[in-house]
CSV table of C-alpha atoms in Angstrom, one decimal:
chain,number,residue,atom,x,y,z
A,14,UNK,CA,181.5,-11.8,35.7
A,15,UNK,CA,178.6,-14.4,35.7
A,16,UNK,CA,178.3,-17.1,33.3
A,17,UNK,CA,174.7,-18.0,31.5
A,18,UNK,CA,174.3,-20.0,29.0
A,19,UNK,CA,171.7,-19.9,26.7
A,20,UNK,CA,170.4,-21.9,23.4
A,21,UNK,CA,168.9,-19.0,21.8
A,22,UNK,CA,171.0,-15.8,21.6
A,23,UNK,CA,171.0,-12.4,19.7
A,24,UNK,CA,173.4,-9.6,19.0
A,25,UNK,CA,172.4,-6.6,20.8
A,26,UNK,CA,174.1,-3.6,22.0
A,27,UNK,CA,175.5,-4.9,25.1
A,28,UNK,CA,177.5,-7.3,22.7
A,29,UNK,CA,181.3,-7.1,23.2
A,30,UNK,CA,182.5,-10.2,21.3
A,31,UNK,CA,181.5,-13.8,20.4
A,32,UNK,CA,184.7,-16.1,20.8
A,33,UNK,CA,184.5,-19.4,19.4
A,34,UNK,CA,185.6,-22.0,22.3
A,35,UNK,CA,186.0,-25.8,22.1
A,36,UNK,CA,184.0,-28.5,24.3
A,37,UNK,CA,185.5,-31.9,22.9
A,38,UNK,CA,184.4,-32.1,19.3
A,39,UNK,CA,182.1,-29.3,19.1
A,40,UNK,CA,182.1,-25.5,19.0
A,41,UNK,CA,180.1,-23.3,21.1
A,42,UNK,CA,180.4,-19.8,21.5
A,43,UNK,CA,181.5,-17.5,24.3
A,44,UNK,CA,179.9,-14.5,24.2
A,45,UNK,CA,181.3,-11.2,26.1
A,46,UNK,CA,178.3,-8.6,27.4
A,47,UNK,CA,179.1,-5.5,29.1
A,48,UNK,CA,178.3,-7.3,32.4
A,49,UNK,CA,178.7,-11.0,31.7
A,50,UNK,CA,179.6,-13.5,29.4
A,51,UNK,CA,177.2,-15.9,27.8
A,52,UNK,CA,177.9,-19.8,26.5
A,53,UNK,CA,176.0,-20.8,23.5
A,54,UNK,CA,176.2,-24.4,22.2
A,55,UNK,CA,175.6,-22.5,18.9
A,56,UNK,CA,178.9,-21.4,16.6
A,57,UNK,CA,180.0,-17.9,16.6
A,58,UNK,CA,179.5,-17.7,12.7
A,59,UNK,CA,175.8,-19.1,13.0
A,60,UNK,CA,174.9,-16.2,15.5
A,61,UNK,CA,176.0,-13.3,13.6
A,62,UNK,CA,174.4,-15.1,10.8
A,63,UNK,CA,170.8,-15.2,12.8
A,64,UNK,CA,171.1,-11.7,14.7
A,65,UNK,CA,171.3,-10.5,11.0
A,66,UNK,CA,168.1,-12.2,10.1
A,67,UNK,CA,166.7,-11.3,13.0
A,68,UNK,CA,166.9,-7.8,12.3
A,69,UNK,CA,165.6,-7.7,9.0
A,70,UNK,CA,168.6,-9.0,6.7
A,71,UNK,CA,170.4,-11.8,5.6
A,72,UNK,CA,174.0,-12.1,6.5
A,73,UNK,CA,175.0,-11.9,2.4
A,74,UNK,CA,172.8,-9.2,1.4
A,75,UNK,CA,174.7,-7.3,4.7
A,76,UNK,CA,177.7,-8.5,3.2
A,77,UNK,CA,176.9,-7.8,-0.5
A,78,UNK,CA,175.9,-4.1,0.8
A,79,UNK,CA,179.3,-3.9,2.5
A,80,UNK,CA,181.2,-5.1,0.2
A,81,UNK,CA,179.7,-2.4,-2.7
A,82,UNK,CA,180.6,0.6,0.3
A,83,UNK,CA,183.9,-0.1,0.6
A,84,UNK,CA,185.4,-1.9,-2.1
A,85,UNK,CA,186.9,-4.8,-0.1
A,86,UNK,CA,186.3,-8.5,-0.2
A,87,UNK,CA,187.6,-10.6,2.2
A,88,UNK,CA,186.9,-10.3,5.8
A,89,UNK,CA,184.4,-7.6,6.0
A,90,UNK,CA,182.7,-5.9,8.9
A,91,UNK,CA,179.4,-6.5,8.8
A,92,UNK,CA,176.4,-4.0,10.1
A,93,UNK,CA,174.2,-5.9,12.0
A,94,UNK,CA,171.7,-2.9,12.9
A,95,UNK,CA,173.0,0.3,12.1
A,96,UNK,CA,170.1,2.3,14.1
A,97,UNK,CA,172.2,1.0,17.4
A,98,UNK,CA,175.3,1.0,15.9
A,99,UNK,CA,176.1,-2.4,15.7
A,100,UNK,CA,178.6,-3.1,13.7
A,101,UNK,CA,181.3,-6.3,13.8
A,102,UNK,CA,184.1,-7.6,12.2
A,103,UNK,CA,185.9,-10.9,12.5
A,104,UNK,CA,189.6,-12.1,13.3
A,105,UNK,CA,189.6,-14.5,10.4
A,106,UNK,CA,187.7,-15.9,7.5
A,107,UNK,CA,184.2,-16.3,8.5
A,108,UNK,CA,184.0,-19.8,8.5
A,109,UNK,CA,187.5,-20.5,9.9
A,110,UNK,CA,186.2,-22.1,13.4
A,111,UNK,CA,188.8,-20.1,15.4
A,112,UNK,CA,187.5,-16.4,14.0
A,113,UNK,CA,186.6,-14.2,16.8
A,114,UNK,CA,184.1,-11.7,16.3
A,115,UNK,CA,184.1,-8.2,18.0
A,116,UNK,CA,181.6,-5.2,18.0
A,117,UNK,CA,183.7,-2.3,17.1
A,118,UNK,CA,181.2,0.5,19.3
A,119,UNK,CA,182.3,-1.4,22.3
A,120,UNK,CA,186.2,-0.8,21.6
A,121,UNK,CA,187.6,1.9,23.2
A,122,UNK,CA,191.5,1.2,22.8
A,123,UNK,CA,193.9,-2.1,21.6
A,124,UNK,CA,197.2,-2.9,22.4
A,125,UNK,CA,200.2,-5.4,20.9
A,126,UNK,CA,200.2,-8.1,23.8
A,127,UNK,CA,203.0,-10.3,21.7
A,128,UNK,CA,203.4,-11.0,18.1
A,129,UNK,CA,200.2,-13.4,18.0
A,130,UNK,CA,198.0,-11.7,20.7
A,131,UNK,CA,196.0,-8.4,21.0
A,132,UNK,CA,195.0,-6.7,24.3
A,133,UNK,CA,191.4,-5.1,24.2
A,134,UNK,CA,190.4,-2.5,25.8
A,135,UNK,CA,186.4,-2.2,26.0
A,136,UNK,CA,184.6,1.2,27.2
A,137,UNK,CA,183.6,-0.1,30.6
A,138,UNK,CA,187.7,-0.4,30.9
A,139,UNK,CA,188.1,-4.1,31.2
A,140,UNK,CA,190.5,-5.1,29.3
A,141,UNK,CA,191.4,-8.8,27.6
A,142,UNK,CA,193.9,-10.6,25.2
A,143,UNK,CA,193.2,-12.1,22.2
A,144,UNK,CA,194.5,-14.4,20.0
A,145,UNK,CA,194.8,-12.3,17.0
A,146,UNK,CA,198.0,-10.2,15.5
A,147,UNK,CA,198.0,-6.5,16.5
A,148,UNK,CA,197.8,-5.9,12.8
A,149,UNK,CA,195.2,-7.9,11.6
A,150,UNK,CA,192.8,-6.4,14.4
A,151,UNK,CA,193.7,-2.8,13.4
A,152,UNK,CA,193.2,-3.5,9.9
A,153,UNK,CA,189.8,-4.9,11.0
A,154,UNK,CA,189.3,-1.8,13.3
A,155,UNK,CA,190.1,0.7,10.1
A,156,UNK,CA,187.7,-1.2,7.9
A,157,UNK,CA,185.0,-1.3,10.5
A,158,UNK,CA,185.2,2.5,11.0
A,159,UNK,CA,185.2,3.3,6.8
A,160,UNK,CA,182.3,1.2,6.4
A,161,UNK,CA,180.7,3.5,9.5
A,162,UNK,CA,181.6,6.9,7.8
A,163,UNK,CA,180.7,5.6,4.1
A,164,UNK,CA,177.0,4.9,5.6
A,165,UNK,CA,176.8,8.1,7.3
A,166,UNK,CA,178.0,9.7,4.2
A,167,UNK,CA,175.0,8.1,2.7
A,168,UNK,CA,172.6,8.7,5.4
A,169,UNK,CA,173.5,12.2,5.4
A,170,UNK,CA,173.0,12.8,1.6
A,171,UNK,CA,169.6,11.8,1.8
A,172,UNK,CA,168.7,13.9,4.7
A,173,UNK,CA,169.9,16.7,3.1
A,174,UNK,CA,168.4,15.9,-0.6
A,175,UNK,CA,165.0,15.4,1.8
A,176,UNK,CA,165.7,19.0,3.1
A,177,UNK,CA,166.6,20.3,-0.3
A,178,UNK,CA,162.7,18.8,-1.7
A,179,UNK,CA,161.6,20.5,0.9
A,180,UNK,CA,162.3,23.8,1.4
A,181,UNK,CA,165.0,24.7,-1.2
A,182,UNK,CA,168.5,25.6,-1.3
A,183,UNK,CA,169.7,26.4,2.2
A,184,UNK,CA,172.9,28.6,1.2
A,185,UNK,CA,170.7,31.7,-0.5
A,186,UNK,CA,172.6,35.4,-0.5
A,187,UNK,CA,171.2,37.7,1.9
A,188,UNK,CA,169.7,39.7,-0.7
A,189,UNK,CA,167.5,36.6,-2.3
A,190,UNK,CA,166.7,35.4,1.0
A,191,UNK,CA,164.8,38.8,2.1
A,192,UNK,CA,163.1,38.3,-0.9
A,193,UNK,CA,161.5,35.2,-0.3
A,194,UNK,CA,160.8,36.3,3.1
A,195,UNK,CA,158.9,39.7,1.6
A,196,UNK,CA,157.0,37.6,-1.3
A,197,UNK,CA,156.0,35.3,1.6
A,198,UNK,CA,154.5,38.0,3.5
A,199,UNK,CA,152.4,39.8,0.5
């Protein structure tokens, strides 16, 4: 895996995490791609902050919305851009300097490493070991996936009260749909 490293950078769907890592006194951020990782003299928190802007939305009013889904306060996932699925949630408080964020449509298993330490597994099957507990990663994980199905919920409402304006009830008895189908015809 390369190493780039770039002023300027914005979640996208080849985002697999942003780990905060420490160069003397400051913070930059390590970010996992599918095929590389990227180093950002820019903190974790301030790039999921401008990735949210970027696409349209400040990080509160993504947290706000969130935070109205799913009834939770503290630590919420956040939807970047739901159109490609990106969603993340972080290891800690957002401002805690050590809080790792990961982008749960890259996940495809985790593991307890230790008390203290979970192993990832990503969908191109590499795997690596972070420093956060087993549970508070599958907490993260559950609350990540809620907030996904409580959007779809919503998405799906209003394709189906669009299809409703439309054309009508969809679940008509036999003998009321021929009927519409005759009084069509005439």
């Amino acid at each position: 895996m390369s190493k780039e490293l770039t002023e300027e950078y914005i979640v996208n769907s080849c985002t697999r995490y942003i780990q905060p890592k420490e160069y003397g006194n400051k913070v930059f951020s390590l970010i996992g791609e599918v095929e590389e990782e990227v180093l950002s003299p820019v903190k974790p928190f301030n790039i999921i902050q401008k990735s949210c802007a970027f696409y349209g939305v400040d990080y509160e009013g993504r947290r706000k919305g969130t935070r109205l889904l799913i009834d939770y306060s503290r630590k919420l996932p956040i939807v970047i851009e739901p159109i490609n699925n990106i969603y993340t949630f972080c290891s800690a408080s957002p401002e805690n300097p050590k809080c790792i964020w990961f982008f749960a449509e890259h996940i495809k298993d985790y593991r307890r490493a230790s008390t203290r330490e979970t192993m990832v597994i990503f969908r191109n099957n590499q795997s690596q070991i972070f420093p956060v507990s087993y549970s508070t990663f599958n907490t993260q994980m559950l609350r990540t996936s809620y907030l996904q199905m409580k959007l779809m919920q919503r998405v799906e409402f209003n394709k189906e009260k669009l299809v409703f304006l439309l054309h009508g009830p969809r679940n008509l008895k036999a003998s009321e749909s021929s009927e519409l189908y005759l009084n069509k015809k005439n």
